[in-house]
Short mmCIF file of C-alpha atoms in Angstrom, two decimals:
data_model
loop_
_atom_site.label_atom_id
_atom_site.label_comp_id
_atom_site.label_asym_id
_atom_site.label_seq_id
_atom_site.Cartn_x
_atom_site.Cartn_y
_atom_site.Cartn_z
CA MET A 789 -7.19 31.68 -12.26
CA ARG A 790 -10.02 31.83 -9.74
CA PHE A 791 -10.90 28.80 -7.71
CA ASN A 792 -14.12 27.13 -8.68
CA SER A 793 -15.29 23.58 -9.09
CA SER A 794 -15.03 23.70 -12.88
CA ASN A 795 -11.24 24.13 -12.88
CA ILE A 796 -10.50 21.27 -10.45
CA SER A 797 -9.04 18.27 -12.16
CA LEU A 798 -10.06 14.92 -10.73
CA LYS A 799 -7.02 13.27 -12.27
CA ARG A 800 -3.96 12.48 -10.17
CA PRO A 801 -1.44 15.31 -10.20
CA THR A 802 1.36 14.65 -12.63
CA ALA A 803 5.04 15.48 -12.37
CA VAL A 804 4.53 18.07 -15.10
CA GLY A 805 1.77 19.70 -13.07
CA ALA A 806 3.99 19.75 -10.00
CA THR A 807 6.91 21.32 -11.84
CA ASP A 808 4.61 23.90 -13.43
CA PHE A 809 3.37 24.80 -9.94
CA LEU A 810 6.93 25.13 -8.65
CA ARG A 811 7.97 27.33 -11.59
CA ARG A 812 5.10 29.79 -11.01
CA ASN A 813 6.19 30.67 -7.48
CA ASP A 814 9.60 32.29 -6.91
CA ARG A 815 10.22 30.66 -3.54
CA MET A 816 9.08 27.28 -4.79
CA ALA A 817 11.06 27.63 -8.02
CA ALA A 818 14.23 27.53 -5.94
CA LEU A 819 13.27 24.00 -4.92
CA LEU A 820 12.88 22.80 -8.49
CA PRO A 821 16.54 21.80 -9.09
CA ALA A 822 16.55 19.74 -5.87
CA VAL A 823 13.26 18.08 -6.82
CA GLU A 824 14.54 17.25 -10.30
CA ARG A 825 17.81 15.90 -8.84
CA MET A 826 15.92 13.65 -6.42
CA ALA A 827 13.64 12.46 -9.23
CA ARG A 828 16.68 11.54 -11.36
CA LEU A 829 18.24 9.70 -8.42
CA GLN A 830 14.98 7.83 -7.73
CA LYS A 831 14.81 6.85 -11.42
CA ASP A 832 18.42 5.66 -11.45
CA CYS A 833 17.81 3.57 -8.31
CA ALA A 834 14.64 2.12 -9.82
CA ASP A 835 16.49 1.30 -13.06
CA CYS A 836 19.11 -0.60 -11.06
CA LEU A 837 16.71 -2.54 -8.82
CA PRO A 838 13.22 -2.18 -10.32
CA ALA A 839 11.42 -4.80 -8.22
CA MET A 840 12.68 -3.36 -4.94
CA PHE A 841 12.30 0.32 -5.76
CA LYS A 842 8.65 -0.09 -6.68
CA HIS A 843 7.94 0.43 -2.96
CA CYS A 844 10.96 2.51 -1.90
CA GLU A 845 11.44 6.24 -1.66
CA ILE A 846 14.47 8.43 -1.31
CA LEU A 847 14.13 10.50 1.83
CA ALA A 848 17.41 12.40 1.56
CA PHE A 849 20.72 12.54 -0.26
CA GLU A 850 23.24 14.80 1.44
CA ASP A 851 27.02 14.67 1.71
CA GLY A 852 27.12 11.34 -0.14
CA GLN A 853 24.71 9.70 2.29
CA LEU A 854 21.59 8.22 0.73
CA LEU A 855 18.61 7.67 3.05
CA LEU A 856 15.95 5.30 1.73
CA SER A 857 12.48 4.61 3.06
CA LEU A 858 11.14 1.07 2.80
CA PRO A 859 7.72 -0.24 3.80
CA THR A 860 8.84 -3.51 5.44
CA THR A 861 11.79 -5.00 7.26
CA ALA A 862 11.78 -7.91 4.81
CA LEU A 863 12.32 -5.54 1.89
CA ALA A 864 15.01 -3.72 3.87
CA ALA A 865 16.85 -7.02 4.43
CA LYS A 866 16.68 -7.86 0.72
CA LEU A 867 17.83 -4.39 -0.30
CA LYS A 868 20.70 -4.49 2.18
CA GLN A 869 22.11 -7.45 0.22
CA GLN A 870 21.87 -5.45 -3.01
CA LEU A 871 23.52 -2.24 -1.71
CA PRO A 872 26.94 -2.92 -3.32
CA LYS A 873 25.25 -3.36 -6.71
CA LEU A 874 23.17 -0.21 -6.16
CA GLN A 875 26.16 1.89 -5.12
CA ASP A 876 28.24 0.62 -8.04
CA THR A 877 25.48 1.36 -10.56
CA LEU A 878 24.88 4.82 -9.13
CA ALA A 879 28.63 5.56 -9.20
CA ARG A 880 28.75 4.64 -12.90
CA ARG A 881 25.86 7.10 -13.45
CA GLY A 882 27.74 9.92 -11.71
CA TRP A 883 26.27 9.76 -8.21
CA GLN A 884 28.79 9.87 -5.36
CA VAL A 885 27.07 7.63 -2.85
CA LEU A 886 29.40 7.02 0.08
CA GLY A 887 26.85 5.25 2.24
CA VAL A 888 23.25 4.11 2.28
CA LYS A 889 20.95 4.06 5.30
CA LEU A 890 17.65 2.26 5.30
CA LYS A 891 14.64 3.42 7.28
CA VAL A 892 11.59 1.20 7.59
CA GLN A 893 8.45 3.32 7.54
CA MET A 894 5.42 1.12 7.54
CA ALA A 895 2.67 2.91 5.72
CA LYS A 896 -0.81 2.84 7.15
CA PRO A 897 -2.43 -0.09 5.37
CA ALA A 898 -5.16 0.86 3.00
CA GLU A 899 -8.51 -0.17 4.25
CA ILE A 900 -9.27 -3.15 2.13
CA LYS A 901 -12.65 -4.57 2.72
CA GLU A 902 -13.03 -7.82 0.95
CA LYS A 903 -16.58 -8.75 0.33
CA MET A 904 -17.12 -12.04 2.02
CA ARG A 905 -18.92 -14.43 -0.19
CA SER A 906 -22.18 -15.29 1.37
CA LEU A 907 -23.11 -18.89 1.49
CA GLU A 908 -26.62 -19.49 0.31
CA LEU A 909 -28.48 -22.44 1.74
CA PRO A 910 -31.40 -23.77 -0.26
CA PRO A 911 -34.73 -23.82 1.63
CA ALA A 912 -34.54 -27.62 1.89
CA ALA A 913 -31.20 -27.35 3.72
CA VAL A 914 -32.57 -24.75 6.14
CA GLU A 915 -35.53 -27.05 6.78
CA ALA A 916 -33.17 -30.01 7.37
CA PHE A 917 -31.16 -27.99 9.92
CA ASP A 918 -34.42 -26.97 11.62
CA GLN A 919 -35.45 -30.61 11.81
CA LEU A 920 -31.99 -31.55 13.14
CA SER A 921 -32.28 -28.98 15.94
CA GLU A 922 -35.61 -30.56 16.96
CA GLU A 923 -34.38 -34.16 16.79
CA LEU A 924 -31.07 -33.74 18.64
CA GLU A 925 -31.15 -35.16 22.13
CA ALA A 926 -31.65 -32.31 24.59
CA SER A 927 -28.59 -32.82 26.76
CA ALA A 928 -26.03 -30.55 28.38
CA GLN A 929 -23.56 -31.73 25.77
CA ASN A 930 -25.84 -30.79 22.83
CA SER A 931 -27.37 -27.58 24.19
CA ALA A 932 -24.82 -25.22 22.60
CA LEU A 933 -25.12 -27.04 19.26
CA ILE A 934 -28.92 -26.96 19.33
CA ASP A 935 -28.90 -23.21 20.15
CA ALA A 936 -26.43 -22.49 17.34
CA VAL A 937 -28.40 -24.47 14.76
CA LYS A 938 -31.67 -22.81 15.81
CA ALA A 939 -30.06 -19.36 15.60
CA MET A 940 -28.68 -20.13 12.13
CA VAL A 941 -32.09 -21.33 10.94
CA ALA A 942 -33.74 -18.18 12.31
CA ARG A 943 -31.14 -15.95 10.53
CA ARG A 944 -31.59 -17.80 7.23
CA ARG A 945 -35.35 -17.55 7.40
CA ALA A 946 -35.15 -13.85 8.26
CA GLY A 947 -32.88 -13.31 5.22
CA GLY A 948 -29.92 -12.16 7.31
CA GLY A 949 -27.42 -14.60 5.77
#
């Protein structure tokens, strides 16, 4: 298949798509059993502790040592308390887990930009603040307040929020 914009799928890649890709390439096809094994192990872990494994990943499983990645130290502390249950459940499912190591890997937080709600002041309120800035006693104590109120009035009248 030739590369062109019409054969690019905008959907997220699926596990089926990934396995199809691996099967098509001889070198990659050799990885398929390991990928399927890790997927089964991830599923078994998630079945045992679903709330915790929503954010965990298996980094490695070699020589009976399971290495898990967690996003926070708090989750690592909670999971540490559940390790006997996890190891017991995995043993009943045929996994020989001799030990579990936890590695905290804080993911780069997604840039979440919350839209700040803008406070709208009715024209009468803007006028009242303007009047307040004129009527406040001009003293050293009030100067910062007067400047701030005048600046706010100017912004509101200019439509800058």
